[in-house]
mmCIF file of N, CA and C in Angstrom:
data_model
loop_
_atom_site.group_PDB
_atom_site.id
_atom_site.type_symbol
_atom_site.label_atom_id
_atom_site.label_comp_id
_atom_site.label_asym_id
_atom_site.label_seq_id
_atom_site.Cartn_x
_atom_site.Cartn_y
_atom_site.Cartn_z
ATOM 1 N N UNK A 25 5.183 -13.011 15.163
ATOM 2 C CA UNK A 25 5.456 -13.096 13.740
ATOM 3 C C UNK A 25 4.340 -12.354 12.990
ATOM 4 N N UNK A 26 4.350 -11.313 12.048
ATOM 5 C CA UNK A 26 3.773 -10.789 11.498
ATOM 6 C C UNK A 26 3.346 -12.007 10.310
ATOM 7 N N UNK A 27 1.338 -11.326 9.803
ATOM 8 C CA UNK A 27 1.046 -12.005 9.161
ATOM 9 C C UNK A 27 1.398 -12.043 7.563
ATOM 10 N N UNK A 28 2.124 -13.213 7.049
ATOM 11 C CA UNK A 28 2.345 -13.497 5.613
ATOM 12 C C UNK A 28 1.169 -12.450 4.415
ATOM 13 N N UNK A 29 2.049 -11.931 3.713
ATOM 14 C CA UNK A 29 1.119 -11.048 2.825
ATOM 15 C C UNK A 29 1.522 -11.820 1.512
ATOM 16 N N UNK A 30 0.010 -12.350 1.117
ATOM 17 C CA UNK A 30 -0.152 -12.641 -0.556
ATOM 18 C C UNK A 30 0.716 -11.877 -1.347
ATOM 19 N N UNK A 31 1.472 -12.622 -2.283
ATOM 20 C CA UNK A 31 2.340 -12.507 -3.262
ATOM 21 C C UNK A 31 1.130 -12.706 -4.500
ATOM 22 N N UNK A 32 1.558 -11.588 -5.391
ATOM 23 C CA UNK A 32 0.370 -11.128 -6.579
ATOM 24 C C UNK A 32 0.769 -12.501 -7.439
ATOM 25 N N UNK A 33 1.462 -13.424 -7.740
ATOM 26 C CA UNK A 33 2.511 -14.610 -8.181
ATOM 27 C C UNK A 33 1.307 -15.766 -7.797
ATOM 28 N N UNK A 34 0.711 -15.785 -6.532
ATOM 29 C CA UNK A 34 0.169 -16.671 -5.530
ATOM 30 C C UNK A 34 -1.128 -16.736 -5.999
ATOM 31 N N UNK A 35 -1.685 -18.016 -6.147
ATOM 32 C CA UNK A 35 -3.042 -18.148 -5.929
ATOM 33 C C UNK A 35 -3.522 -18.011 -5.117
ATOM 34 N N UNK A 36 -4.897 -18.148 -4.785
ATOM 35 C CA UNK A 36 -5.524 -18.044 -3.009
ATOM 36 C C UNK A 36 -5.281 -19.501 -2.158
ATOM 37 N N UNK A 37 -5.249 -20.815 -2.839
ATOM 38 C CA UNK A 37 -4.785 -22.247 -2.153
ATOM 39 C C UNK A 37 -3.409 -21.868 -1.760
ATOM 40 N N UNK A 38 -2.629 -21.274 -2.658
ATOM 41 C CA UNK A 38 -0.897 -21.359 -2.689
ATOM 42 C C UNK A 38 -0.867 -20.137 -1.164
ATOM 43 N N UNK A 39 -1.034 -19.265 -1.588
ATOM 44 C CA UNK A 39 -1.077 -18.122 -0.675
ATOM 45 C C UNK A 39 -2.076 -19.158 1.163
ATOM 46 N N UNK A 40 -2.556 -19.691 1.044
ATOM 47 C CA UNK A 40 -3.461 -20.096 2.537
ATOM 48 C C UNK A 40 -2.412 -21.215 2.525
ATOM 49 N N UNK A 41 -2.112 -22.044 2.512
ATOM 50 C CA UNK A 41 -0.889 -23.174 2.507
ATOM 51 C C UNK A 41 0.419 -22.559 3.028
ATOM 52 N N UNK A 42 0.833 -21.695 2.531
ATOM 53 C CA UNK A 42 2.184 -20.584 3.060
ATOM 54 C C UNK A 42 1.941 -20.454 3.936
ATOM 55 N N UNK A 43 0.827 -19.361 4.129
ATOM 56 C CA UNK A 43 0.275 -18.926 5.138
ATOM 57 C C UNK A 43 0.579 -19.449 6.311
ATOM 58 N N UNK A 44 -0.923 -20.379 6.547
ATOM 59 C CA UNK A 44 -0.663 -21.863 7.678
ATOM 60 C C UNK A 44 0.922 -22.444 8.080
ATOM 61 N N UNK A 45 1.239 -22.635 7.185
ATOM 62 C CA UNK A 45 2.554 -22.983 7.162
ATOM 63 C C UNK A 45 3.196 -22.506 8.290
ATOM 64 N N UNK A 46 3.287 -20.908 7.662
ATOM 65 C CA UNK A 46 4.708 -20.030 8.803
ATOM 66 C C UNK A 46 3.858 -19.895 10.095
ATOM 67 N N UNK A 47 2.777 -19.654 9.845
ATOM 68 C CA UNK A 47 2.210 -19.618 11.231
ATOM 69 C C UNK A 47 2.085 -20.400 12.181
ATOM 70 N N UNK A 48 2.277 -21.854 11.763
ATOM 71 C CA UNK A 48 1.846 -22.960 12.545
ATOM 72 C C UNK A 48 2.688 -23.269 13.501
ATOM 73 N N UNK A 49 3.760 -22.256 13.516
ATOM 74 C CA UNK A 49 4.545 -22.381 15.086
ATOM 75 C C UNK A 49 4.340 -21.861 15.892
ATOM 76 N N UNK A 50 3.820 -20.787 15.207
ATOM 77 C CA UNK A 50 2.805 -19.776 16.589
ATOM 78 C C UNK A 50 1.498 -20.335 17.151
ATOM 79 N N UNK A 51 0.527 -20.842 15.890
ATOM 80 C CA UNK A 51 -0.910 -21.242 16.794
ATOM 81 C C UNK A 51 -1.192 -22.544 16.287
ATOM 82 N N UNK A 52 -1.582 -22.690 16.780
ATOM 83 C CA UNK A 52 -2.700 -24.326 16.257
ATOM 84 C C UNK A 52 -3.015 -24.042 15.237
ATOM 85 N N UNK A 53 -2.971 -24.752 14.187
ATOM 86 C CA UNK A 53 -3.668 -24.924 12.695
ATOM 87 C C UNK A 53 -5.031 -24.320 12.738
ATOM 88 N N UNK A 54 -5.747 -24.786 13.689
ATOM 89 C CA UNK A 54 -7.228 -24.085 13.299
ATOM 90 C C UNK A 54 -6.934 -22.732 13.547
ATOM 91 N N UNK A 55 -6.575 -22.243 14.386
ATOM 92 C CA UNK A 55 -6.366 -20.829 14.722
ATOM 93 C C UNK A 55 -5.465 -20.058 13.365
ATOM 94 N N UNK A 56 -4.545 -20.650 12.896
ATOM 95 C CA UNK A 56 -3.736 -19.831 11.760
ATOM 96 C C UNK A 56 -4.942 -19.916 10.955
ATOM 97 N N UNK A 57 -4.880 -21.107 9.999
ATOM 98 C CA UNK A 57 -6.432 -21.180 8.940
ATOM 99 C C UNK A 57 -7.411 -19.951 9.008
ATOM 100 N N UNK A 58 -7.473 -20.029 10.580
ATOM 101 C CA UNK A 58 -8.664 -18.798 10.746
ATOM 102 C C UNK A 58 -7.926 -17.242 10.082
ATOM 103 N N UNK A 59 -6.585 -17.075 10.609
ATOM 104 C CA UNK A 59 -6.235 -15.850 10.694
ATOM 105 C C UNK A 59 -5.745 -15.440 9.178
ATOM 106 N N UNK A 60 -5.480 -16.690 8.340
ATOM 107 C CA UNK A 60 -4.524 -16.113 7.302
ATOM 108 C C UNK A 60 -5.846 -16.193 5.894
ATOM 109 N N UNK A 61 -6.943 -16.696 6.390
ATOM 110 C CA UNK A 61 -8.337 -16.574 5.841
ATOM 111 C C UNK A 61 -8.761 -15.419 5.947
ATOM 112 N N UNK A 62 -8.912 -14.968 7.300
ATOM 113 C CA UNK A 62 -9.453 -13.955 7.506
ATOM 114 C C UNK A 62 -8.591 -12.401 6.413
ATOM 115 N N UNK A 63 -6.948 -12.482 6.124
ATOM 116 C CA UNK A 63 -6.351 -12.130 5.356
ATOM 117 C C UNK A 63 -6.333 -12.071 4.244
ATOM 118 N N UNK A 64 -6.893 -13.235 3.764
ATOM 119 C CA UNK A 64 -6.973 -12.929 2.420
ATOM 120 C C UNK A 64 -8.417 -12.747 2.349
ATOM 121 N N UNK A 65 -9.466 -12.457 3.375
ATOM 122 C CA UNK A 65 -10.637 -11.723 2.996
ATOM 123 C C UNK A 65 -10.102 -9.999 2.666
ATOM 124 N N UNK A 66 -9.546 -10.046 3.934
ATOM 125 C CA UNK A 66 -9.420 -7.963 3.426
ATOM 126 C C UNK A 66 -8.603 -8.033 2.469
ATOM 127 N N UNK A 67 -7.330 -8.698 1.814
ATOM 128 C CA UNK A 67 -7.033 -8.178 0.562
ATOM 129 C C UNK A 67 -7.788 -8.649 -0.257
ATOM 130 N N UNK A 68 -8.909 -9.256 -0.596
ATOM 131 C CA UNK A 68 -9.732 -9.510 -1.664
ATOM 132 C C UNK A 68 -10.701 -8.551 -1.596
ATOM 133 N N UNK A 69 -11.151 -7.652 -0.429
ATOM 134 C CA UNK A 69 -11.731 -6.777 -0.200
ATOM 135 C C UNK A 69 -11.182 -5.630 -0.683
ATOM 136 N N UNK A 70 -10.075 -5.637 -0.329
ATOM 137 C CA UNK A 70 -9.420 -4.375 -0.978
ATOM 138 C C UNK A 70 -8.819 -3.915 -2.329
ATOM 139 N N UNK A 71 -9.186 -5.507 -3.002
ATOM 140 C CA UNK A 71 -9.013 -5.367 -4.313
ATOM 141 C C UNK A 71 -10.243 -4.875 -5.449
ATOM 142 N N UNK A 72 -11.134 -5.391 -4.689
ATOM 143 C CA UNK A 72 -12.792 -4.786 -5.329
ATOM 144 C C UNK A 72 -12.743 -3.532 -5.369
ATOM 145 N N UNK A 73 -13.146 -2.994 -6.585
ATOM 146 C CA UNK A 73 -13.431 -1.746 -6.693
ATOM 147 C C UNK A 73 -14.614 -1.536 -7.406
ATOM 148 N N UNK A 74 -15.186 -1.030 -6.845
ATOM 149 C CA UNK A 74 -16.916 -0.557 -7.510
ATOM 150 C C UNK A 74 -17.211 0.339 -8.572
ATOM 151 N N UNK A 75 -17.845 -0.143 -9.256
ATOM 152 C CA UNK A 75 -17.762 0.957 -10.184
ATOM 153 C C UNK A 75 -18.586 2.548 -9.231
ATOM 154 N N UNK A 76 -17.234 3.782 -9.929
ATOM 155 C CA UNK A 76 -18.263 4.600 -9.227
ATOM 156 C C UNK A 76 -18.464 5.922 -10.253
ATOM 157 N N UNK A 77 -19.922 6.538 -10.273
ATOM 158 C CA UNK A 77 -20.280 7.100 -11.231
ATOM 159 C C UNK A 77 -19.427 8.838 -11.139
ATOM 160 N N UNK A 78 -18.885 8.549 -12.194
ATOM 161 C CA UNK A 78 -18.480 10.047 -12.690
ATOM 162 C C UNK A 78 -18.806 11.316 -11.892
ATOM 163 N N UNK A 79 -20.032 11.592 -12.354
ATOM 164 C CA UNK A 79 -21.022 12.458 -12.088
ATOM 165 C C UNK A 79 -20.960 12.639 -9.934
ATOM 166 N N UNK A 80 -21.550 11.652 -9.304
ATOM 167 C CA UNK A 80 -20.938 11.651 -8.048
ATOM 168 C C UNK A 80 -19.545 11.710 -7.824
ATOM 169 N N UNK A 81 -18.500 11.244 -8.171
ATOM 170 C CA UNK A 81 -17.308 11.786 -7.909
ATOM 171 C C UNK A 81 -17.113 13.692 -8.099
ATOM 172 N N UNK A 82 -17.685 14.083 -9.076
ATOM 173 C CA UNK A 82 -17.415 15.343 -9.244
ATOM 174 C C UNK A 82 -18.294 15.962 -8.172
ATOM 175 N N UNK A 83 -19.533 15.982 -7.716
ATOM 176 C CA UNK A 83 -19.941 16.430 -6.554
ATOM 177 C C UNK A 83 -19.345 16.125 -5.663
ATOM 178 N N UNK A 84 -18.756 15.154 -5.380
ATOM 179 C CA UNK A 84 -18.182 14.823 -3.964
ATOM 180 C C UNK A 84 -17.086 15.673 -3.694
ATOM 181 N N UNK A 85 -16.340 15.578 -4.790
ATOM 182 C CA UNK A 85 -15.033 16.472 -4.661
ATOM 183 C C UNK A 85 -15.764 17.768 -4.501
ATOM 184 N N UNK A 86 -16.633 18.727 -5.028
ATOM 185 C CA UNK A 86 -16.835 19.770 -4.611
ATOM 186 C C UNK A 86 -17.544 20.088 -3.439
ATOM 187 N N UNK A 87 -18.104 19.148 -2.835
ATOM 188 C CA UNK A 87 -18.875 19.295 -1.403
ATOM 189 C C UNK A 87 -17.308 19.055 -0.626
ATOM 190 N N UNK A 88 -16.344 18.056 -0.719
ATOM 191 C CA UNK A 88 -15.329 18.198 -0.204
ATOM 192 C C UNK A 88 -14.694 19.830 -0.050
ATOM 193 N N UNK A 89 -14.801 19.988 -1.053
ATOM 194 C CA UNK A 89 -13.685 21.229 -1.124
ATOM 195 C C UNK A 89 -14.469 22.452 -0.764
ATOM 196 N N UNK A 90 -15.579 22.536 -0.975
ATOM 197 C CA UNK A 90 -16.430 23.298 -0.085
ATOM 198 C C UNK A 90 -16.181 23.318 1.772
ATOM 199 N N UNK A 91 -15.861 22.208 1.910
ATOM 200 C CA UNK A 91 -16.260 21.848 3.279
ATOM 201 C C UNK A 91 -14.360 22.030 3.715
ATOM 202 N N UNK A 92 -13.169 21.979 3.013
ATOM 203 C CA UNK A 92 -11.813 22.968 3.483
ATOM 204 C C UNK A 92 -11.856 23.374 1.868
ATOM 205 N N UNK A 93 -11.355 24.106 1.609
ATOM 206 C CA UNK A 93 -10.692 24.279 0.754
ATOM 207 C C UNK A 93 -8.878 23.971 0.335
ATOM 208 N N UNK A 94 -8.581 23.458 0.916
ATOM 209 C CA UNK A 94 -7.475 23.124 0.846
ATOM 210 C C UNK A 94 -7.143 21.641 0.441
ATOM 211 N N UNK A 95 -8.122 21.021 0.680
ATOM 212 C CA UNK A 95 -8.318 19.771 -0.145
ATOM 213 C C UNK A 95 -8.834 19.514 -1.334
ATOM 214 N N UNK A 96 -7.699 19.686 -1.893
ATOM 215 C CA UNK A 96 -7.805 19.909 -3.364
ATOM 216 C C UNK A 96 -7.373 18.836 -4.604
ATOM 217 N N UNK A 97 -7.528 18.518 -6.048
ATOM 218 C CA UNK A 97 -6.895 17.558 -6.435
ATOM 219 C C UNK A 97 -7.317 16.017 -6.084
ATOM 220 N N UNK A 98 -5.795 15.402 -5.809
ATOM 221 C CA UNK A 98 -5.938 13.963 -5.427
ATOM 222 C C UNK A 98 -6.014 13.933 -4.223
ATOM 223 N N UNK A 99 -5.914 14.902 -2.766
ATOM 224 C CA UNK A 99 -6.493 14.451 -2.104
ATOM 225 C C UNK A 99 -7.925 14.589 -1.404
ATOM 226 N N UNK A 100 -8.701 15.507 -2.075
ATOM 227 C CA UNK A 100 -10.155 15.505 -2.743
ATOM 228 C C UNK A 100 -10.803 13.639 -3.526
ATOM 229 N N UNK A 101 -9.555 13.748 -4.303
ATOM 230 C CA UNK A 101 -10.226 12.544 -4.800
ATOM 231 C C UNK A 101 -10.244 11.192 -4.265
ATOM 232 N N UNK A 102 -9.173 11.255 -3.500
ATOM 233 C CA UNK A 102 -9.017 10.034 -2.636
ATOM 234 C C UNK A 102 -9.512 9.898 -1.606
ATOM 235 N N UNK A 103 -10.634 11.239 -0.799
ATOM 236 C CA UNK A 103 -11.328 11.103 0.187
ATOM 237 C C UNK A 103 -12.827 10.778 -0.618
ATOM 238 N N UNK A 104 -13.002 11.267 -1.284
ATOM 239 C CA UNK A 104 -13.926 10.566 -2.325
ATOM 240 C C UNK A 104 -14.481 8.987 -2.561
ATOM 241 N N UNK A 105 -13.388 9.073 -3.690
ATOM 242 C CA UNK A 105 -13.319 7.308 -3.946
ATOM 243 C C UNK A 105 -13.220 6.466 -2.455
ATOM 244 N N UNK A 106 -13.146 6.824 -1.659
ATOM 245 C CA UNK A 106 -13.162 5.971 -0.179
ATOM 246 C C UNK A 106 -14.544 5.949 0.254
ATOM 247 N N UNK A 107 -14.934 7.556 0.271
ATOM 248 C CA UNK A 107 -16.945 7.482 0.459
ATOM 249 C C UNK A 107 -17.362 6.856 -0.471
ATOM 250 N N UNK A 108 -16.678 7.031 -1.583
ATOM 251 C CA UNK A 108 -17.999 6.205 -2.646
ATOM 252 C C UNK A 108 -17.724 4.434 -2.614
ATOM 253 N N UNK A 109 -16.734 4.433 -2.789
ATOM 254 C CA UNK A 109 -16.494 2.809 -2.300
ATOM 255 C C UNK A 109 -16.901 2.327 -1.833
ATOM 256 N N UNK A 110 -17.274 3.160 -0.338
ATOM 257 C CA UNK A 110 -17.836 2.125 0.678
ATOM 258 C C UNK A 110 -19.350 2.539 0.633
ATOM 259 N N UNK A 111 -19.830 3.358 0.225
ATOM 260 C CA UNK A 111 -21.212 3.663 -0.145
ATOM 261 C C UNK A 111 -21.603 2.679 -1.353
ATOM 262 N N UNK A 112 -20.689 2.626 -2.511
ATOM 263 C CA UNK A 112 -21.023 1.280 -3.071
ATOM 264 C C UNK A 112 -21.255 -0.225 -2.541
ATOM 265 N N UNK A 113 -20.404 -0.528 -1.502
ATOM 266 C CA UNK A 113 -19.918 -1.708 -1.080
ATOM 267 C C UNK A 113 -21.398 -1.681 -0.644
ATOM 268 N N UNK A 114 -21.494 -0.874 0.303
ATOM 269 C CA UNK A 114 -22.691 -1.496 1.144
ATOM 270 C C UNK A 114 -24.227 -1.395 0.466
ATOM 271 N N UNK A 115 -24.205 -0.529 -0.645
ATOM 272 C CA UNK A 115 -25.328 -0.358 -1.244
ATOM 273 C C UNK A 115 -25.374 -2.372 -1.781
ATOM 274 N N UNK A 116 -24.447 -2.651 -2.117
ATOM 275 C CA UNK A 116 -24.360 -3.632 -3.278
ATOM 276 C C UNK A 116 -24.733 -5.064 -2.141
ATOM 277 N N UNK A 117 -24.428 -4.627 -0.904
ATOM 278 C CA UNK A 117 -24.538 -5.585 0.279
ATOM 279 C C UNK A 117 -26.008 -5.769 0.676
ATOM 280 N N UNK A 118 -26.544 -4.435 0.658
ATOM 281 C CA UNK A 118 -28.383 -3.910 0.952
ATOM 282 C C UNK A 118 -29.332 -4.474 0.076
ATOM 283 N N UNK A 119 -28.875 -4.424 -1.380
ATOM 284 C CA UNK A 119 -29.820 -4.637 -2.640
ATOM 285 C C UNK A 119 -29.325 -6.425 -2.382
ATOM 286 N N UNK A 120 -28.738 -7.149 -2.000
ATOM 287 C CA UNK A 120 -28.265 -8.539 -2.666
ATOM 288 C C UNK A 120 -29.582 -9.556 -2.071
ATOM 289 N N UNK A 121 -30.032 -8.947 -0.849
ATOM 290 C CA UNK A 121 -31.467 -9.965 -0.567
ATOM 291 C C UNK A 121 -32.904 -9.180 -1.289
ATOM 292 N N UNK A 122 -32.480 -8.649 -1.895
ATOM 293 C CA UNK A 122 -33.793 -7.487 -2.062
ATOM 294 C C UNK A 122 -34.579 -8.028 -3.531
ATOM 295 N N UNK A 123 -35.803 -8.548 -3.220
ATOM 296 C CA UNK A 123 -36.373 -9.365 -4.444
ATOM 297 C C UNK A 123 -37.186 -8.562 -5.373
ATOM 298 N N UNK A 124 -37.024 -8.288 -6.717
ATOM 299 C CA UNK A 124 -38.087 -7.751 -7.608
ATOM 300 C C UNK A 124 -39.123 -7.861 -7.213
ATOM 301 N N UNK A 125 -40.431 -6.955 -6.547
ATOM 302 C CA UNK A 125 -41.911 -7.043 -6.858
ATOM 303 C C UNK A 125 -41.871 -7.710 -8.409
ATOM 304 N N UNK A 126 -41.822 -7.248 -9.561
ATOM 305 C CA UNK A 126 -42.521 -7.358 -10.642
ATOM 306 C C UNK A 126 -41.734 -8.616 -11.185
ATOM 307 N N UNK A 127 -40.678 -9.044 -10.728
ATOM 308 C CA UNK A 127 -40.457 -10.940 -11.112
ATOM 309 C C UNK A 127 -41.508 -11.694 -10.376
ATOM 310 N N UNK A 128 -42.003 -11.376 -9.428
ATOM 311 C CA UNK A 128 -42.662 -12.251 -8.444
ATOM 312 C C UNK A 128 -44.266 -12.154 -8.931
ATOM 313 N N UNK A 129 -44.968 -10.787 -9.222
ATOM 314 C CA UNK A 129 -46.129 -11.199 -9.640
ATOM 315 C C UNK A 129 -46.102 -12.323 -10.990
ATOM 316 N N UNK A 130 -47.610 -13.133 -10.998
ATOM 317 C CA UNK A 130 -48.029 -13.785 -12.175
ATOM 318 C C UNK A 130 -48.125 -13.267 -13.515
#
């Protein structure tokens, strides 16, 4: 049985309750819980979008298109917004333990 996909309608309780639900003929409750969790991590993942700066998008697309030329447009931009995304994501993942020196001095 393929896994239940969140309905935009659905909260995240409503949507994990379904979930479990249809699945629970296939696995043990703990095992669905796990899987239809783990589901609505990547679509909550995939709903984040980072802000990404202007200015880098327009280089990117031209180091892209430098690098074929035939990638041009939107699909220039959509190889883009995917580097920068995830260059955001993880920047934003790197900085989240990272403590001010100058809050910490007296």
């Amino acid at each position: 049985m393929p896994i239940p996909q969140k309905r935009v309608t659905e909260s995240r309780d409503e949507y994990v309750g379904r979930c479990i639900s249809e699945l629970s003929s296939e696995y043990p409750q703990d095992q669905a819980a796990a899987i239809c969790y783990n589901q609505l991590k990547k679509v909550q993942m995939a709903e984040e979008e980072p802000m990404i700066d202007p200015e880098l998008m327009k280089q990117c697309m031209l180091d892209v298109q430098g690098m074929n030329p035939t990638y041009t447009g939107t699909l220039a931009m959509k190889i883009c917004a995917s580097r920068l995304a995830v260059g955001a994501k993880q920047t934003a993942k790197d900085d989240s333990g990272i403590i001010d020196p100058e809050s910490t001095q007296p």
